[in-house]
PDB file of C-alpha atoms in Angstrom:
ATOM      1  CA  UNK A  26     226.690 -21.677 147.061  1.00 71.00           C
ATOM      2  CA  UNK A  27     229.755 -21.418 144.266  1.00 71.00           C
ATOM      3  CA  UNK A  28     228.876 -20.839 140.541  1.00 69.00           C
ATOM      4  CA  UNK A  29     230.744 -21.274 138.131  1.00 71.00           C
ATOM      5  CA  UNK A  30     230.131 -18.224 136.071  1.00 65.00           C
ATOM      6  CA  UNK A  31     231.049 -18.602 131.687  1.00 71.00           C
ATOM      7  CA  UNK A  32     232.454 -16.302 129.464  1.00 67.00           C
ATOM      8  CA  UNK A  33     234.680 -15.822 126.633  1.00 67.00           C
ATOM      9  CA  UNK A  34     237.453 -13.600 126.654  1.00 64.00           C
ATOM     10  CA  UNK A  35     241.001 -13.114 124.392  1.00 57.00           C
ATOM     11  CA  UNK A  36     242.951 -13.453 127.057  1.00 60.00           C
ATOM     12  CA  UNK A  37     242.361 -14.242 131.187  1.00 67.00           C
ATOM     13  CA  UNK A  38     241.389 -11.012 133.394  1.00 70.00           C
ATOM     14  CA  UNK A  39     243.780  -9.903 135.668  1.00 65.00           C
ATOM     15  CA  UNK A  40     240.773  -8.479 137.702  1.00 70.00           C
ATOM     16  CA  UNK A  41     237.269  -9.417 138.215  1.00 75.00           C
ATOM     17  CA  UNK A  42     234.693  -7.688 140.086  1.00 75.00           C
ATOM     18  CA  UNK A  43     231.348  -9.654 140.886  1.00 80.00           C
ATOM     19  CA  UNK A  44     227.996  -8.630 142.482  1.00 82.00           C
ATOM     20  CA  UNK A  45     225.028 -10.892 142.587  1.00 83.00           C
ATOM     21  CA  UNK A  46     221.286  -9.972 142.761  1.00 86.00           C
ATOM     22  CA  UNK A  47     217.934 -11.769 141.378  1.00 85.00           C
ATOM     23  CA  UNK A  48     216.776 -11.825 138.347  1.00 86.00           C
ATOM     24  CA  UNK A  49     213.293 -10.408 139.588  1.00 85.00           C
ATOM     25  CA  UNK A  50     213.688  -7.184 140.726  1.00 82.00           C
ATOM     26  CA  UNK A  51     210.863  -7.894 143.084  1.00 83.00           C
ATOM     27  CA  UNK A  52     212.521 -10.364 145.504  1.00 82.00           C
ATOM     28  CA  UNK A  53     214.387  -8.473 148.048  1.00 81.00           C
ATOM     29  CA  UNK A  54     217.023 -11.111 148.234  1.00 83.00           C
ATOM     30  CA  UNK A  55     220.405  -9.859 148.801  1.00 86.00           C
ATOM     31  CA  UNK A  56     223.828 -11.522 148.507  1.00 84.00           C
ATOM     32  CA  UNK A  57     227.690 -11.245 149.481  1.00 86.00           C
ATOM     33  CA  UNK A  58     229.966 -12.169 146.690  1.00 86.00           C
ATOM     34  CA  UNK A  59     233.458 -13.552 146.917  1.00 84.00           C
ATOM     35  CA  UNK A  60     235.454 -14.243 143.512  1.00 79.00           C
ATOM     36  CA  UNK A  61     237.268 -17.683 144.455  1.00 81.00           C
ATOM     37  CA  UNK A  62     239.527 -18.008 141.241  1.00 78.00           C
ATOM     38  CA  UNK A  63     239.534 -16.159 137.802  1.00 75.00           C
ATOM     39  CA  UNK A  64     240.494 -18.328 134.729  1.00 74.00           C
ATOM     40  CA  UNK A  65     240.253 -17.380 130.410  1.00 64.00           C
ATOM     41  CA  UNK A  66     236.661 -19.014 130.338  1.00 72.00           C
ATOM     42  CA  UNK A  67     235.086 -19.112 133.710  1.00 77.00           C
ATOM     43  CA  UNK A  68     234.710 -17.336 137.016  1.00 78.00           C
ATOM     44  CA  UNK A  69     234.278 -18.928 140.199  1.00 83.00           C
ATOM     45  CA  UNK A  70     232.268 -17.108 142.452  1.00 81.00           C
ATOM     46  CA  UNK A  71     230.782 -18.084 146.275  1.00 86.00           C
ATOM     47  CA  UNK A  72     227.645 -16.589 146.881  1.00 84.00           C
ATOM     48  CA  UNK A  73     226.249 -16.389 150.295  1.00 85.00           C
ATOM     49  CA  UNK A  74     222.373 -14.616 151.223  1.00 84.00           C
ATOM     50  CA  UNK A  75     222.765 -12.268 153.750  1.00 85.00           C
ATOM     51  CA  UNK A  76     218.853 -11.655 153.744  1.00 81.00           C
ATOM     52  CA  UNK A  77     218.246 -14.134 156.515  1.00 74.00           C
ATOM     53  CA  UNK A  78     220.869 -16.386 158.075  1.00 61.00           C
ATOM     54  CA  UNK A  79     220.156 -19.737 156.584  1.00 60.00           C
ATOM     55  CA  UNK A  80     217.716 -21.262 153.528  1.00 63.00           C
ATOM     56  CA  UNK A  81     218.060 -20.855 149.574  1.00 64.00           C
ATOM     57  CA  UNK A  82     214.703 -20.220 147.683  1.00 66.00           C
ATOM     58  CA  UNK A  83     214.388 -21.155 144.277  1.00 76.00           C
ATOM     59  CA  UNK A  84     215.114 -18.390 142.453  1.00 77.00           C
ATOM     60  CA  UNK A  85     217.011 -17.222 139.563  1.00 83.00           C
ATOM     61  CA  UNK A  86     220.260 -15.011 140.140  1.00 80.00           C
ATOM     62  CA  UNK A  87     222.472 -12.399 137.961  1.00 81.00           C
ATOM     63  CA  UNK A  88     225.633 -12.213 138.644  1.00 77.00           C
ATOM     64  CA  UNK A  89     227.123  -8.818 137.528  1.00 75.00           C
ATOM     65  CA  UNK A  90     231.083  -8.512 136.511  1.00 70.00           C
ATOM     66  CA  UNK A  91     233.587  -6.254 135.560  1.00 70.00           C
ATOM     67  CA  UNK A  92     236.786  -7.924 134.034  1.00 66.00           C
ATOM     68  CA  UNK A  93     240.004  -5.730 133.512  1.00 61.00           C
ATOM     69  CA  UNK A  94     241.959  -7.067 130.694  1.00 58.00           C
ATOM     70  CA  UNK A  95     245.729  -8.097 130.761  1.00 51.00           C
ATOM     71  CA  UNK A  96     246.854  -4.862 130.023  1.00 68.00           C
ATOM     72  CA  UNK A  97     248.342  -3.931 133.699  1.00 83.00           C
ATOM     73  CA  UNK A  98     248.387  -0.390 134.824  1.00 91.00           C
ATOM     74  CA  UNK A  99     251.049   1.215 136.691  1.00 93.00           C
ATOM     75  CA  UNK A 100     249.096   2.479 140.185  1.00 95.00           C
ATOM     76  CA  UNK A 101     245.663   2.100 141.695  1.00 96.00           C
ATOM     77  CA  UNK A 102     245.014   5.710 140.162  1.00 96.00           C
ATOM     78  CA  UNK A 103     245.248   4.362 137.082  1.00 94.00           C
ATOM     79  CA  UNK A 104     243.101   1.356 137.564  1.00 92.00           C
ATOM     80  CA  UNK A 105     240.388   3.744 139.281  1.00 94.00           C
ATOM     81  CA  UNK A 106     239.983   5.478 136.252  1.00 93.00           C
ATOM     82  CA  UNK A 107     239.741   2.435 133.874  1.00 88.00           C
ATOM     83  CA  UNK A 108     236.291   1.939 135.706  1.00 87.00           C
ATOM     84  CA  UNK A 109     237.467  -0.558 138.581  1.00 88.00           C
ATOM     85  CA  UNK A 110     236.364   1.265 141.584  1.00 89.00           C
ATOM     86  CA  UNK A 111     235.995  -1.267 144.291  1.00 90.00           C
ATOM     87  CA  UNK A 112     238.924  -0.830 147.049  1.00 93.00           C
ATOM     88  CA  UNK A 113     241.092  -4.503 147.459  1.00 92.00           C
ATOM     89  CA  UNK A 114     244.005  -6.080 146.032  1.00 91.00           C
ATOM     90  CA  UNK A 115     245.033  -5.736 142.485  1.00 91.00           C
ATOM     91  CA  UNK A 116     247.887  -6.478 140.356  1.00 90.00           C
ATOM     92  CA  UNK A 117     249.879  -3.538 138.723  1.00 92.00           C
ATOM     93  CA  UNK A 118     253.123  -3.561 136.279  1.00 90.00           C
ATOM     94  CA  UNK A 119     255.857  -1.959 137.348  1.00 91.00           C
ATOM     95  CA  UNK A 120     258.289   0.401 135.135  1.00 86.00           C
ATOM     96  CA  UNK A 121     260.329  -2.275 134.846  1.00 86.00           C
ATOM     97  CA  UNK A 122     257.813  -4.577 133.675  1.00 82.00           C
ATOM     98  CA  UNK A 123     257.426  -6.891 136.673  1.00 89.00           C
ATOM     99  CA  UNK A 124     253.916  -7.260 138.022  1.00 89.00           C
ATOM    100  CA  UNK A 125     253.383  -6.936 141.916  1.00 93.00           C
ATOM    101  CA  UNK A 126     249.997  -7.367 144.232  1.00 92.00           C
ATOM    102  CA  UNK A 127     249.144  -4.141 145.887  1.00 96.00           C
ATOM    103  CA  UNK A 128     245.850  -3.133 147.871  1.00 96.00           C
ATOM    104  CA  UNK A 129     244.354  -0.067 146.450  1.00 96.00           C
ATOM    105  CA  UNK A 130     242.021   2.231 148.544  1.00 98.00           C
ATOM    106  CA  UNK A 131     239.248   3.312 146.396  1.00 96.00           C
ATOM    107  CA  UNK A 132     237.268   5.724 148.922  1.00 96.00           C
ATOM    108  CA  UNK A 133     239.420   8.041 150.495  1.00 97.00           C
ATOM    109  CA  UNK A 134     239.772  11.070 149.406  1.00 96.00           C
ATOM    110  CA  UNK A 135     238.474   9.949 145.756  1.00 95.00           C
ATOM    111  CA  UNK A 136     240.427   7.589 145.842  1.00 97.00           C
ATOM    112  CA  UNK A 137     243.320   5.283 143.738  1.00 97.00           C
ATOM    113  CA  UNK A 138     245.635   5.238 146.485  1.00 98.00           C
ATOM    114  CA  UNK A 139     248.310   2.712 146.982  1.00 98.00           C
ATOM    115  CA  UNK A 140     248.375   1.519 149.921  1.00 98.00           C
ATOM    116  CA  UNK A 141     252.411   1.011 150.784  1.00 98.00           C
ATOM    117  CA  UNK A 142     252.065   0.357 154.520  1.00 98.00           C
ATOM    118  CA  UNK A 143     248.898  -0.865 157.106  1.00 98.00           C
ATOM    119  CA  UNK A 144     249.414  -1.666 161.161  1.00 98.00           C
ATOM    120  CA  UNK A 145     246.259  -3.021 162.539  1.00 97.00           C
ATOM    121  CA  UNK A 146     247.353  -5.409 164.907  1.00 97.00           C
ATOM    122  CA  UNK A 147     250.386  -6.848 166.379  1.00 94.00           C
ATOM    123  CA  UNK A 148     250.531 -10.382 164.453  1.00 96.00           C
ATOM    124  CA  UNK A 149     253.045  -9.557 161.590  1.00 96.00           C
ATOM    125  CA  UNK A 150     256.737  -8.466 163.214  1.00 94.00           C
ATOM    126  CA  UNK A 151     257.984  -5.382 161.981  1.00 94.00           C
ATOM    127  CA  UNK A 152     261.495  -5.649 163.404  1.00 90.00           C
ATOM    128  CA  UNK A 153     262.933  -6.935 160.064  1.00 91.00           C
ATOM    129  CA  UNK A 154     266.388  -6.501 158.401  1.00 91.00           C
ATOM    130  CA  UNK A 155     266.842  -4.406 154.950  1.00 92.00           C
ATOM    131  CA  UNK A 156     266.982  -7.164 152.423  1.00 94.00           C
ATOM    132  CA  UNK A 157     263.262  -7.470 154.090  1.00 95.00           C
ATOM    133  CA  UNK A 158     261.524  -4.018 154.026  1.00 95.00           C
ATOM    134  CA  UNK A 159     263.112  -4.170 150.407  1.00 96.00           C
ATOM    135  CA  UNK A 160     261.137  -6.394 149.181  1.00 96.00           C
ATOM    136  CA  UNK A 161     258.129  -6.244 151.352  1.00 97.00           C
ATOM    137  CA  UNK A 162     256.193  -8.496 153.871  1.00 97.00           C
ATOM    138  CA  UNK A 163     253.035  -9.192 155.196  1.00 96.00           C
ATOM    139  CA  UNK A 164     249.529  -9.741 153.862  1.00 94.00           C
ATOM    140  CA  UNK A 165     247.570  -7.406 151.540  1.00 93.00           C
ATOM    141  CA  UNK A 166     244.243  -7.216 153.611  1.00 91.00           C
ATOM    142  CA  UNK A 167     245.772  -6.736 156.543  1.00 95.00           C
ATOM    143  CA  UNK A 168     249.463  -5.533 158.108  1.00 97.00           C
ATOM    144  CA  UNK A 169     252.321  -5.118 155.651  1.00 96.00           C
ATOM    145  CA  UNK A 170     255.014  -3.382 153.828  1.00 98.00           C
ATOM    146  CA  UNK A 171     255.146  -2.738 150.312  1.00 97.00           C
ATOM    147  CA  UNK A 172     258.729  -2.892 149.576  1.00 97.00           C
ATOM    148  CA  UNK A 173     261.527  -0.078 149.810  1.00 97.00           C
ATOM    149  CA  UNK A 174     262.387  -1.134 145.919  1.00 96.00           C
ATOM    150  CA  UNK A 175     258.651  -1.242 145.135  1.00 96.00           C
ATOM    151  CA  UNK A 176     258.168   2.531 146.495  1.00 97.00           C
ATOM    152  CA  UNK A 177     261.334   3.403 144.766  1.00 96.00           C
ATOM    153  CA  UNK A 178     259.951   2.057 140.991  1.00 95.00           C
ATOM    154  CA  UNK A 179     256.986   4.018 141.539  1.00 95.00           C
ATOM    155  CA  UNK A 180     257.964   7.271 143.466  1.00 96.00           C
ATOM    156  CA  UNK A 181     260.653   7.629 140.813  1.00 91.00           C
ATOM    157  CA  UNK A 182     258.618   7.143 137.430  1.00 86.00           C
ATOM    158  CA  UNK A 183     255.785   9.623 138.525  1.00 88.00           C
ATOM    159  CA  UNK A 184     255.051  12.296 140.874  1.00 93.00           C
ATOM    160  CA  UNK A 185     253.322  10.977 144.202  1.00 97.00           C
ATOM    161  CA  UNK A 186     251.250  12.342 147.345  1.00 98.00           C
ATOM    162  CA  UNK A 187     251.509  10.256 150.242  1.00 98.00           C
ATOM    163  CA  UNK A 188     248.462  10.145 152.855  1.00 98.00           C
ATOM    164  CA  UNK A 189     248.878   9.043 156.366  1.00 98.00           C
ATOM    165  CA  UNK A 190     246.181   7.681 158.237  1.00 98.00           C
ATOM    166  CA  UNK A 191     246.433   7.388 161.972  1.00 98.00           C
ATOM    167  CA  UNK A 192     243.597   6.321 164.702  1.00 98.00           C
ATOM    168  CA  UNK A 193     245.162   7.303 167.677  1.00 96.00           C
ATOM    169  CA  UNK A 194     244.399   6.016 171.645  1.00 94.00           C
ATOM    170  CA  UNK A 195     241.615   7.428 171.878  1.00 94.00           C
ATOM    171  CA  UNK A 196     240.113   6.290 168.501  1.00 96.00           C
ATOM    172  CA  UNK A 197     240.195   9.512 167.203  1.00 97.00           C
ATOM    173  CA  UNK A 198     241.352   9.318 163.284  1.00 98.00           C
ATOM    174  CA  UNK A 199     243.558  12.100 161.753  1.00 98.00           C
ATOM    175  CA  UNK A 200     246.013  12.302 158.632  1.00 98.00           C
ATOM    176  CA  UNK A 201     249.006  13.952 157.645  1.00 98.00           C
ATOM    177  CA  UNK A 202     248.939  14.347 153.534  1.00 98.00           C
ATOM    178  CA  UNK A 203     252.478  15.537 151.828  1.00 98.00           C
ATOM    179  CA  UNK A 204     252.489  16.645 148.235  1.00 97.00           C
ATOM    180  CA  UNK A 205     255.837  15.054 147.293  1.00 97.00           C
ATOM    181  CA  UNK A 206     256.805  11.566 148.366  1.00 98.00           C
ATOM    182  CA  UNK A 207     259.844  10.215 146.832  1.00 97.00           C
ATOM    183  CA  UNK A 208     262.257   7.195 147.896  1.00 97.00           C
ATOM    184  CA  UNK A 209     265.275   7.546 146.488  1.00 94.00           C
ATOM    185  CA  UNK A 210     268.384   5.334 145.556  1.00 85.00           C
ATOM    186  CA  UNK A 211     268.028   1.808 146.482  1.00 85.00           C
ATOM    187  CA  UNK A 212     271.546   1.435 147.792  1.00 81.00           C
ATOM    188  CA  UNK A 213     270.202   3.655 150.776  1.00 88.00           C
ATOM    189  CA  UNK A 214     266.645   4.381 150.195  1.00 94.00           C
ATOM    190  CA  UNK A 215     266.346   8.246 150.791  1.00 95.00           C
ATOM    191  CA  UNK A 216     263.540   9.705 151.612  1.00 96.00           C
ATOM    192  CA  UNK A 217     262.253  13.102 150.080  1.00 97.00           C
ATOM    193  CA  UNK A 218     259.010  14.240 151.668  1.00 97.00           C
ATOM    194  CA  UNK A 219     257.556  17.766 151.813  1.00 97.00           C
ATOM    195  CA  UNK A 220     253.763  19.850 151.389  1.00 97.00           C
ATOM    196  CA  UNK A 221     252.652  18.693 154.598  1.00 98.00           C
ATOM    197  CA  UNK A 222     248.910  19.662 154.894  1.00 98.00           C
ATOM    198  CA  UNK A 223     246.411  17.932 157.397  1.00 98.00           C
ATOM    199  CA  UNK A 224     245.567  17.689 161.081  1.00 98.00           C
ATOM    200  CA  UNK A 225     247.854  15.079 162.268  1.00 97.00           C
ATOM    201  CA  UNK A 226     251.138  17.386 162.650  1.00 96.00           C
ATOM    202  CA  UNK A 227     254.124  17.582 160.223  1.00 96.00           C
ATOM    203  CA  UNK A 228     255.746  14.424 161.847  1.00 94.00           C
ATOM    204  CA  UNK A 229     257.572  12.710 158.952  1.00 95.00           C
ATOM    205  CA  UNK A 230     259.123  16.305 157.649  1.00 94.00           C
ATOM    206  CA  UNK A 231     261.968  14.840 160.288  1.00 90.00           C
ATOM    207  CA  UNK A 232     262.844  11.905 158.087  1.00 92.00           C
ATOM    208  CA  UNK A 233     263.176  14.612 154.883  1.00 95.00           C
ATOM    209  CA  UNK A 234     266.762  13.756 153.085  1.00 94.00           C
ATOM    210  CA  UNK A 235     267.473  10.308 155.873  1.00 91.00           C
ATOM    211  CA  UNK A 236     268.617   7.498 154.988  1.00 91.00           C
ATOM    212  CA  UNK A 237     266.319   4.210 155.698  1.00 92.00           C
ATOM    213  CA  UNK A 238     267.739   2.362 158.434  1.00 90.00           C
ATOM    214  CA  UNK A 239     267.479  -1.271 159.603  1.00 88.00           C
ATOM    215  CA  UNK A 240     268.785  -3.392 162.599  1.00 82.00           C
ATOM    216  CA  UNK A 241     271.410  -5.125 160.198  1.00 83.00           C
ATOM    217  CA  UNK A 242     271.866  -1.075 157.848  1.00 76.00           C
ATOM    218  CA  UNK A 243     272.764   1.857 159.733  1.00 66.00           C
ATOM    219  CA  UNK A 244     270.659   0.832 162.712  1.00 55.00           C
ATOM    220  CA  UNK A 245     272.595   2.750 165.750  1.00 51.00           C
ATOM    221  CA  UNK A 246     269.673   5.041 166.283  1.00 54.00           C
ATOM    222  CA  UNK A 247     266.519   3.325 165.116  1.00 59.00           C
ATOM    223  CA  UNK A 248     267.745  -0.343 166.072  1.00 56.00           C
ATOM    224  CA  UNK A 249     264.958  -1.295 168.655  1.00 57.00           C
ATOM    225  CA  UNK A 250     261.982   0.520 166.531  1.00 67.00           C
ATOM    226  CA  UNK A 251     261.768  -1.456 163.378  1.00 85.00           C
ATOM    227  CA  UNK A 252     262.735  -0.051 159.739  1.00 90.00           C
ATOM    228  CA  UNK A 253     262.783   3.697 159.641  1.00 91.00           C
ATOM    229  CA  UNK A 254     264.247   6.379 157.811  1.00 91.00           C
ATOM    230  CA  UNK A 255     266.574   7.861 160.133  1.00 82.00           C
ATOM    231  CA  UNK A 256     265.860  11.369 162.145  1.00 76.00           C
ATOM    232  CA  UNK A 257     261.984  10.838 162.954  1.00 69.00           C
ATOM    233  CA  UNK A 258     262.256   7.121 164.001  1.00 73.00           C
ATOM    234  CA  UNK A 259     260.943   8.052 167.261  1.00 77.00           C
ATOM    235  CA  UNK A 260     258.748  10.399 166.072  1.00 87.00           C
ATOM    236  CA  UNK A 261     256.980   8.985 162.927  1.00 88.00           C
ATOM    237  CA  UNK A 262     257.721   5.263 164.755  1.00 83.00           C
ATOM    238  CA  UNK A 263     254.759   4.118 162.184  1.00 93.00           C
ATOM    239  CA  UNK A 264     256.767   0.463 161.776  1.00 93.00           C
ATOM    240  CA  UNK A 265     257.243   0.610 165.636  1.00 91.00           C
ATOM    241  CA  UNK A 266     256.045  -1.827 168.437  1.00 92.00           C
ATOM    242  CA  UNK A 267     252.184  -2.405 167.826  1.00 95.00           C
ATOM    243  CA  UNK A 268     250.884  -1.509 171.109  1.00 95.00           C
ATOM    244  CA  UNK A 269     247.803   0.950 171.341  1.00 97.00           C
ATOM    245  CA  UNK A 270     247.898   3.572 174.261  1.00 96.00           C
ATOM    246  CA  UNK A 271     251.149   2.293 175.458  1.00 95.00           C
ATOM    247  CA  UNK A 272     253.941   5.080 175.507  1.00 93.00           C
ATOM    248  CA  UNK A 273     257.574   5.202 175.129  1.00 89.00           C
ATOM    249  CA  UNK A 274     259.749   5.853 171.781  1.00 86.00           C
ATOM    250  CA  UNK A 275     259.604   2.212 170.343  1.00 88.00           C
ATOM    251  CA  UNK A 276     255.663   2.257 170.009  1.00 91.00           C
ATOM    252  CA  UNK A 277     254.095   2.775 166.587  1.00 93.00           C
ATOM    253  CA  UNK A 278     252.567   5.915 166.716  1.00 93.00           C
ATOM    254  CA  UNK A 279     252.775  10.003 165.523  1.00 95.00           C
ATOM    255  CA  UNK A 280     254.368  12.249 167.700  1.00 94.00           C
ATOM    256  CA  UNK A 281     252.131  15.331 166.816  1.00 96.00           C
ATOM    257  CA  UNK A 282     248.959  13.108 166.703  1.00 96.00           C
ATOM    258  CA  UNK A 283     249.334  14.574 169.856  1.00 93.00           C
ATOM    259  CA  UNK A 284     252.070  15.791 171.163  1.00 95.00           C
ATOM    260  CA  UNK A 285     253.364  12.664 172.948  1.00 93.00           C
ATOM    261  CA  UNK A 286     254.980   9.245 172.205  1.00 91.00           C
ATOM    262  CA  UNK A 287     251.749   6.826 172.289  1.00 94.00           C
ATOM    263  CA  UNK A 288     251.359   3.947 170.374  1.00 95.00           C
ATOM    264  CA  UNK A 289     248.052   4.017 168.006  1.00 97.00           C
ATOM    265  CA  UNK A 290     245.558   1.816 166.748  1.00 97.00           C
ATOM    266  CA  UNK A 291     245.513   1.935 163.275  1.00 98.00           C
ATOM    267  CA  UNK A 292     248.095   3.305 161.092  1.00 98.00           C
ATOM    268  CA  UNK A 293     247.633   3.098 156.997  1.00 98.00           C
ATOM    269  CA  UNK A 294     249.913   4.826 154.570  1.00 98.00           C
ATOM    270  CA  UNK A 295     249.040   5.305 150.846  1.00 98.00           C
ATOM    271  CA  UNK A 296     250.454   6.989 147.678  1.00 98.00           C
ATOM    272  CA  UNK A 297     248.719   8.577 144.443  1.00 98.00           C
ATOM    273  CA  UNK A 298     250.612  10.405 141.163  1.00 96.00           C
ATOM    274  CA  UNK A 299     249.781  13.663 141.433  1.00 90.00           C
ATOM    275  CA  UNK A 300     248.894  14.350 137.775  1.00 72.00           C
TER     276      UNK A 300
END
């Protein structure tokens, strides 16, 4: 069922978070939402009962929302503390005031992570060029790439952790958490990492002060293993071949997940400002 949901606002949300319930707080009818499209005066919502599998009573429902206005923030930390806690994709603004669609991770570790990176399966191909991983590809629910100029903006505004999450073979999970995260110039996209801590192993301390290389930028050593900064592409191969439990150097995988070159399952990496 969609309803069409009224309200009255200055300006149109930039974010919208729904629930549904009924009105009675006696029926034990429960209820996925999905927002289908935000506008100034109305939100469209799809609600489907997920008490039983088919059938709609005749009851009256509530929908619940949280709007954040058009004031954009500048990270999924920041959005996390203006109230929105749900993890998905939001909008934020840039520090040069363009807006860009990023999926925020509001559970892990408390949350307000940016997510800049996800492998989950092999449908999106990593084995791109530079003008590519610098602007970013892929789909926010599922695999993609931020954007080397993206990470730049925001690693160079604010101080950032990044979190690596890794499912390896085996399905074990483990992550590798480093308390500085910087990409630097975007004429050769420099990486600064360092403060590992975690159980994953210090892979991506190889890649400290490497350029980012490409098959068409500096690609003699990481050519065959997608985008990679230079030094730890066969080590931290995270935007390697997607193949789970294969081995070899071109699989996307951590070297110290354990101790061997083994592609994993599930690889997700995130960023939050420190302060």
């Amino acid at each position: 069922m969609n309803v069409l949901y009224q309200m009255c606002l200055a300006s149109t949300p930039v974010h919208v978070t729904a629930t549904a319930r009924p009105t009675d707080p006696l029926q034990p009818h429960t209820f996925n939402v999905t927002l289908i499209d935000i506008q100034r005066y109305s939100v469209l919502v799809q609600l489907e009962r997920t008490d039983r599998k088919s059938g709609w009573d005749e009851i009256s429902i509530t929908v619940d929302w949280v709007s954040m206005n058009a004031t954009y923030k500048p990270n999924c930390k920041a959005i996390l503390d203006s109230g929105l806690r749900t993890s998905g994709k939001y909008q934020i603004q840039l520090n040069d005031l363009n807006v860009v669609e990023v999926y925020c991770d509001m559970e892990t570790d408390g949350g307000g992570w940016t997510v800049i990176q996800r492998r989950i399966d092999g449908s999106v191909n990593f084995e791109r060029n530079l003008a590519s991983y610098s602007a970013g590809f892929g789909n926010r629910d599922g695999n993609y790439w931020l954007g080397l100029s993206t990470m730049h903006k925001l690693t160079t505004t604010d101080s950032y952790d990044l979190r690596v999450d890794v499912t390896g073979c085996n399905r074990v999970k483990k992550y590798a958490q480093y308390s500085t995260f910087r990409v630097q110039s975007p004429n050769s996209y420099i990486l600064e990492v360092s403060g590992y801590s975690g159980n994953a192993g210090d892979t991506l301390g190889r890649s400290n002060g490497q350029m980012f290389q490409t098959v068409d930028h500096f690609g003699v050593h990481c050519r065959r293993r997608g985008g990679w900064w230079a030094g730890g592409c066969s080590y931290a191969s995270l935007n390697g071949l997607y193949a789970p439990c294969r081995t070899g150097e071109i699989t996307a995988g951590w070297y110290y997940f354990n101790n061997e070159h083994l592609g994993a399952r599930f690889i997700e990496m995130k960023i939050r400002p420190r302060n």
